């Protein structure tokens, strides 16, 4: 928004300050992260050595027992077979040998050698892991008759350190995402907002309108100036009140002034960035159980008729159904009561649901409270979406939608990673309580952050943009977009990312932590690449191109599963799918807003179709999985996305022809 | 300078918060990793100790009938002096053998819940009674006949986590100090044009205030007072313009008030 007399480029200043601040914090986190890996490496070594020593002691004791009954060391039958069993039982043992006191090897079994293994990791080269070799003497009475040597594979230690490295990377990522939100909040609160407020008030006063005052934050000369400008409005308003009505109208008419009838109101400016920290915290709080909810639900008490698989999927299904059920009303509620009130009212039930989920013993209770949480998650996030779209009204909706999507996904990433760490250490209950605490902080920040006019009920809002005044119209291009693109995208996420990827990776032997890391790649793509691609979405034509390209990339990601199998192909697919959706997600929402006449209410049918698509897709694929293989379902999903693209292009083309565009 | 100071302090605070979160999460994760390692080690011992009991269970003998059970458990305990207790329990959770004279009658409810959730897999858990590591003993029919549970003190793990946290906190403080110093110079040089612009805004405000009180004392607006960095005088002019508007309206109101009287 270019204002009169403002030669200070606040946007560029905000970007520059945020970039430098973020760089400083990222470097700090990376430095401490490197320190953490080195410290972890050193700290786990004694415990690993203790385990190795224990294995060696057990093997020695078994051999010693044979010596105790009078069998000589070189006469023990099946010594090699026994050593083979030890090697087989403990993966980390690379080589085990029994030798006589003269050094002659009596029995030796060797596993795969890490020195020749192609599986040596890069980490092993960065951190020089020492070879762990244990040599324990074997006694026959008072005489040493030989010794047992055990060598532990450095690959085993490397695999542990690899896991540590990945853990630290995830934590660093969480810290940096939190940093980004804090940095933006600080940069805006300390410099951007005070200046914006001053220029906005000067803009009013230069055209003889003395109706508002502003907060005098910002410190120093800015605060002093804000006080002065406020005082003008207060002074004129009080003097005006002292005049009779006819004198008031004479002054107003003569000078063309507008002076507040009573005390001047505070000017409440809204910015998309206002909801960032609040939405981020709320999203992180509600997603705190993402990484462990299926396990938590599976292990909880359940009725006899409910299988453990269905129990694990129950809360997710309930979550989606509750979201779909509230989709038609969320936007209307937000416009009726105001985004600020709706968000704030959604926080206490969310806190209650999180606490009750932590206290739940049975899967039915967990599912019920997850459903309750989903209802209020829907109202809170829709409120934020409405706020973001309204706040960015005059800047183009791209900014609002882009910020909204990026922040939601960043919150999901942070919440699930934090939930994993906290539940691993303190248990599921504490993880849920932590979520409740973060949700309450989100509620508190919303009180300050959503004070702007974009948070007011619709009847109290002016119509700032000509697009907003247009009536919502759902033309063919809108439905082609919603049914052809939005629904398949949502179904792909539910089927492939939430359901099939964990299933396939689990079958390939990956731990829940590794599965979570792979799934995280999808969200990371949206968080990092989404805002980048949104910069290319300047015109509707660009947006259509981005949507089609994104959908085609997601098809490539899904089809790639046909050509190669294994962990890395799945990682590739998830990443490519994340990339595709990062390209299309923001333009998709902006196109929907444009196609629906620019009204935020036009997002309602889209939300409903999206969520119904996810529920139906998930249910169908869960049913089909009993009879059909995973590859077939993924192929069918890719085909649905392709058909959707054709539908979208056809619908869009028809609408253009109808409007007479070329 | 005021802006630089403000941004610099904000950087320190944000960096501090982020590093506290990072160190906190890292310490928690180290606690998880350390628990896993202790659990793995005790799992090896539990598996070893379970072997003779499993042999008895395989031929259909109840675990309570295993002779010299106490000696078998004591021998296992000698592998690690820190072990508090090794106990054998039957399928219902009743303790049938133990190395401790004050053994509980049953394993705790918490241990029982974790055991049920593990569904026959080896498990470990940190509880109030200590670090528990357990393995099931399977009978000939494949059903569980009971299990072996090792109770280990938590103190060692706690000390290791504290030591790790202290070490990480030291690294974080050092990093914070370095980034604070580097941040100051980085902001100073990288934001030089913006800082100058902001200074010009502040200078304009101060100069406008001077000009305003001189104006009130009868002198005209002094255009030479605007900041040298503000080449097009936008803010200064805007302030003068709005002050004139205020002055004009104020005087009109005063006139109206006078005529009313």
PDB file of N, CA, C and O in Angstrom, chain A residues 1 9 53 60 82 91 137 162 167 208 219 230 252 321 335 339 358 377 407 427 441 474 515 562 567 573:
ATOM      1  N   UNK A   1       0.856  -1.190   0.000  1.00  0.00           N
ATOM      2  CA  UNK A   1       0.000   0.000   0.000  1.00  0.00           C
ATOM      3  C   UNK A   1       0.891   1.238   0.000  1.00  0.00           C
ATOM      4  O   UNK A   1       1.613   1.501   0.957  1.00  0.00           O
ATOM      5  N   UNK A   9      10.877   2.423   2.343  1.00  0.00           N
ATOM      6  CA  UNK A   9      10.292   1.190   1.801  1.00  0.00           C
ATOM      7  C   UNK A   9      10.210   0.135   2.905  1.00  0.00           C
ATOM      8  O   UNK A   9      11.163  -0.585   3.179  1.00  0.00           O
ATOM      9  N   UNK A  53      30.588 -55.062  25.791  1.00  0.00           N
ATOM     10  CA  UNK A  53      31.290 -55.782  26.857  1.00  0.00           C
ATOM     11  C   UNK A  53      30.375 -56.868  27.436  1.00  0.00           C
ATOM     12  O   UNK A  53      30.828 -57.979  27.737  1.00  0.00           O
ATOM     13  N   UNK A  60      31.884 -65.383  26.876  1.00  0.00           N
ATOM     14  CA  UNK A  60      32.983 -65.967  27.649  1.00  0.00           C
ATOM     15  C   UNK A  60      32.439 -66.886  28.738  1.00  0.00           C
ATOM     16  O   UNK A  60      32.981 -67.976  28.961  1.00  0.00           O
ATOM     17  N   UNK A  82      28.507 -72.207  17.911  1.00  0.00           N
ATOM     18  CA  UNK A  82      28.050 -71.327  19.000  1.00  0.00           C
ATOM     19  C   UNK A  82      28.385 -69.866  18.674  1.00  0.00           C
ATOM     20  O   UNK A  82      27.553 -68.972  18.838  1.00  0.00           O
ATOM     21  N   UNK A  91      23.296 -58.163  15.851  1.00  0.00           N
ATOM     22  CA  UNK A  91      23.611 -57.604  14.528  1.00  0.00           C
ATOM     23  C   UNK A  91      24.933 -56.842  14.514  1.00  0.00           C
ATOM     24  O   UNK A  91      25.622 -56.794  13.503  1.00  0.00           O
ATOM     25  N   UNK A 137      40.013 -62.373  28.618  1.00  0.00           N
ATOM     26  CA  UNK A 137      40.733 -63.641  28.827  1.00  0.00           C
ATOM     27  C   UNK A 137      39.782 -64.761  29.260  1.00  0.00           C
ATOM     28  O   UNK A 137      38.788 -64.511  29.929  1.00  0.00           O
ATOM     29  N   UNK A 162      23.648 -41.879  12.732  1.00  0.00           N
ATOM     30  CA  UNK A 162      22.810 -41.396  11.634  1.00  0.00           C
ATOM     31  C   UNK A 162      21.428 -41.014  12.184  1.00  0.00           C
ATOM     32  O   UNK A 162      20.876 -39.971  11.861  1.00  0.00           O
ATOM     33  N   UNK A 167      17.699 -36.905  14.014  1.00  0.00           N
ATOM     34  CA  UNK A 167      16.926 -36.313  15.115  1.00  0.00           C
ATOM     35  C   UNK A 167      17.289 -34.846  15.310  1.00  0.00           C
ATOM     36  O   UNK A 167      16.418 -33.989  15.439  1.00  0.00           O
ATOM     37  N   UNK A 208      -7.828  16.376   6.186  1.00  0.00           N
ATOM     38  CA  UNK A 208      -8.707  17.020   7.181  1.00  0.00           C
ATOM     39  C   UNK A 208      -9.628  16.064   7.930  1.00  0.00           C
ATOM     40  O   UNK A 208     -10.703  16.453   8.377  1.00  0.00           O
ATOM     41  N   UNK A 219       8.395   3.335  20.435  1.00  0.00           N
ATOM     42  CA  UNK A 219       9.467   3.947  21.232  1.00  0.00           C
ATOM     43  C   UNK A 219      10.038   5.202  20.590  1.00  0.00           C
ATOM     44  O   UNK A 219       9.816   5.489  19.414  1.00  0.00           O
ATOM     45  N   UNK A 230      -2.215  11.891  17.898  1.00  0.00           N
ATOM     46  CA  UNK A 230      -3.407  11.494  18.656  1.00  0.00           C
ATOM     47  C   UNK A 230      -4.041  12.702  19.334  1.00  0.00           C
ATOM     48  O   UNK A 230      -5.257  12.878  19.351  1.00  0.00           O
ATOM     49  N   UNK A 252     -17.571  22.124   9.774  1.00  0.00           N
ATOM     50  CA  UNK A 252     -17.378  20.951   8.907  1.00  0.00           C
ATOM     51  C   UNK A 252     -17.554  21.330   7.448  1.00  0.00           C
ATOM     52  O   UNK A 252     -16.757  20.926   6.596  1.00  0.00           O
ATOM     53  N   UNK A 321     -13.928 -36.499   9.069  1.00  0.00           N
ATOM     54  CA  UNK A 321     -15.387 -36.360   8.988  1.00  0.00           C
ATOM     55  C   UNK A 321     -15.824 -35.070   9.690  1.00  0.00           C
ATOM     56  O   UNK A 321     -16.637 -34.305   9.166  1.00  0.00           O
ATOM     57  N   UNK A 335     -17.766 -14.961   9.471  1.00  0.00           N
ATOM     58  CA  UNK A 335     -18.296 -13.671   9.013  1.00  0.00           C
ATOM     59  C   UNK A 335     -19.345 -13.129   9.993  1.00  0.00           C
ATOM     60  O   UNK A 335     -19.461 -11.937  10.193  1.00  0.00           O
ATOM     61  N   UNK A 339     -13.684 -13.033  12.827  1.00  0.00           N
ATOM     62  CA  UNK A 339     -12.594 -14.027  12.862  1.00  0.00           C
ATOM     63  C   UNK A 339     -11.948 -14.080  14.248  1.00  0.00           C
ATOM     64  O   UNK A 339     -11.624 -15.152  14.758  1.00  0.00           O
ATOM     65  N   UNK A 358      -5.452 -36.806  26.328  1.00  0.00           N
ATOM     66  CA  UNK A 358      -4.368 -37.309  27.167  1.00  0.00           C
ATOM     67  C   UNK A 358      -4.871 -38.209  28.284  1.00  0.00           C
ATOM     68  O   UNK A 358      -4.181 -39.138  28.702  1.00  0.00           O
ATOM     69  N   UNK A 377     -10.733 -27.067  15.489  1.00  0.00           N
ATOM     70  CA  UNK A 377      -9.578 -26.803  14.622  1.00  0.00           C
ATOM     71  C   UNK A 377     -10.101 -26.167  13.334  1.00  0.00           C
ATOM     72  O   UNK A 377      -9.535 -25.201  12.826  1.00  0.00           O
ATOM     73  N   UNK A 407       2.072 -21.182   6.954  1.00  0.00           N
ATOM     74  CA  UNK A 407       2.105 -21.224   8.422  1.00  0.00           C
ATOM     75  C   UNK A 407       1.437 -22.498   8.953  1.00  0.00           C
ATOM     76  O   UNK A 407       1.950 -23.138   9.875  1.00  0.00           O
ATOM     77  N   UNK A 427       6.041 -39.394  27.808  1.00  0.00           N
ATOM     78  CA  UNK A 427       4.793 -40.133  27.622  1.00  0.00           C
ATOM     79  C   UNK A 427       3.758 -39.314  26.867  1.00  0.00           C
ATOM     80  O   UNK A 427       3.883 -38.096  26.720  1.00  0.00           O
ATOM     81  N   UNK A 441      -1.315 -20.566  24.663  1.00  0.00           N
ATOM     82  CA  UNK A 441      -0.446 -19.438  24.272  1.00  0.00           C
ATOM     83  C   UNK A 441      -0.962 -18.842  22.958  1.00  0.00           C
ATOM     84  O   UNK A 441      -1.001 -17.616  22.787  1.00  0.00           O
ATOM     85  N   UNK A 474     -20.512 -19.187  -8.714  1.00  0.00           N
ATOM     86  CA  UNK A 474     -19.793 -20.436  -8.879  1.00  0.00           C
ATOM     87  C   UNK A 474     -19.978 -20.917 -10.312  1.00  0.00           C
ATOM     88  O   UNK A 474     -20.874 -21.705 -10.599  1.00  0.00           O
ATOM     89  N   UNK A 515       9.689 -43.200   9.387  1.00  0.00           N
ATOM     90  CA  UNK A 515       8.491 -42.969   8.579  1.00  0.00           C
ATOM     91  C   UNK A 515       8.054 -41.507   8.725  1.00  0.00           C
ATOM     92  O   UNK A 515       7.753 -40.835   7.735  1.00  0.00           O
ATOM     93  N   UNK A 562       5.629 -47.043 -10.073  1.00  0.00           N
ATOM     94  CA  UNK A 562       5.476 -48.243 -10.913  1.00  0.00           C
ATOM     95  C   UNK A 562       6.800 -48.780 -11.418  1.00  0.00           C
ATOM     96  O   UNK A 562       6.898 -49.934 -11.811  1.00  0.00           O
ATOM     97  N   UNK A 567      12.616 -48.265  -0.424  1.00  0.00           N
ATOM     98  CA  UNK A 567      12.471 -47.088   0.440  1.00  0.00           C
ATOM     99  C   UNK A 567      12.713 -45.804  -0.344  1.00  0.00           C
ATOM    100  O   UNK A 567      11.906 -44.866  -0.291  1.00  0.00           O
ATOM    101  N   UNK A 573       8.997 -40.343  -4.385  1.00  0.00           N
ATOM    102  CA  UNK A 573       7.583 -40.074  -4.689  1.00  0.00           C
ATOM    103  C   UNK A 573       7.002 -39.013  -3.757  1.00  0.00           C
ATOM    104  O   UNK A 573       6.315 -38.086  -4.202  1.00  0.00           O
TER     105      UNK A 573
END
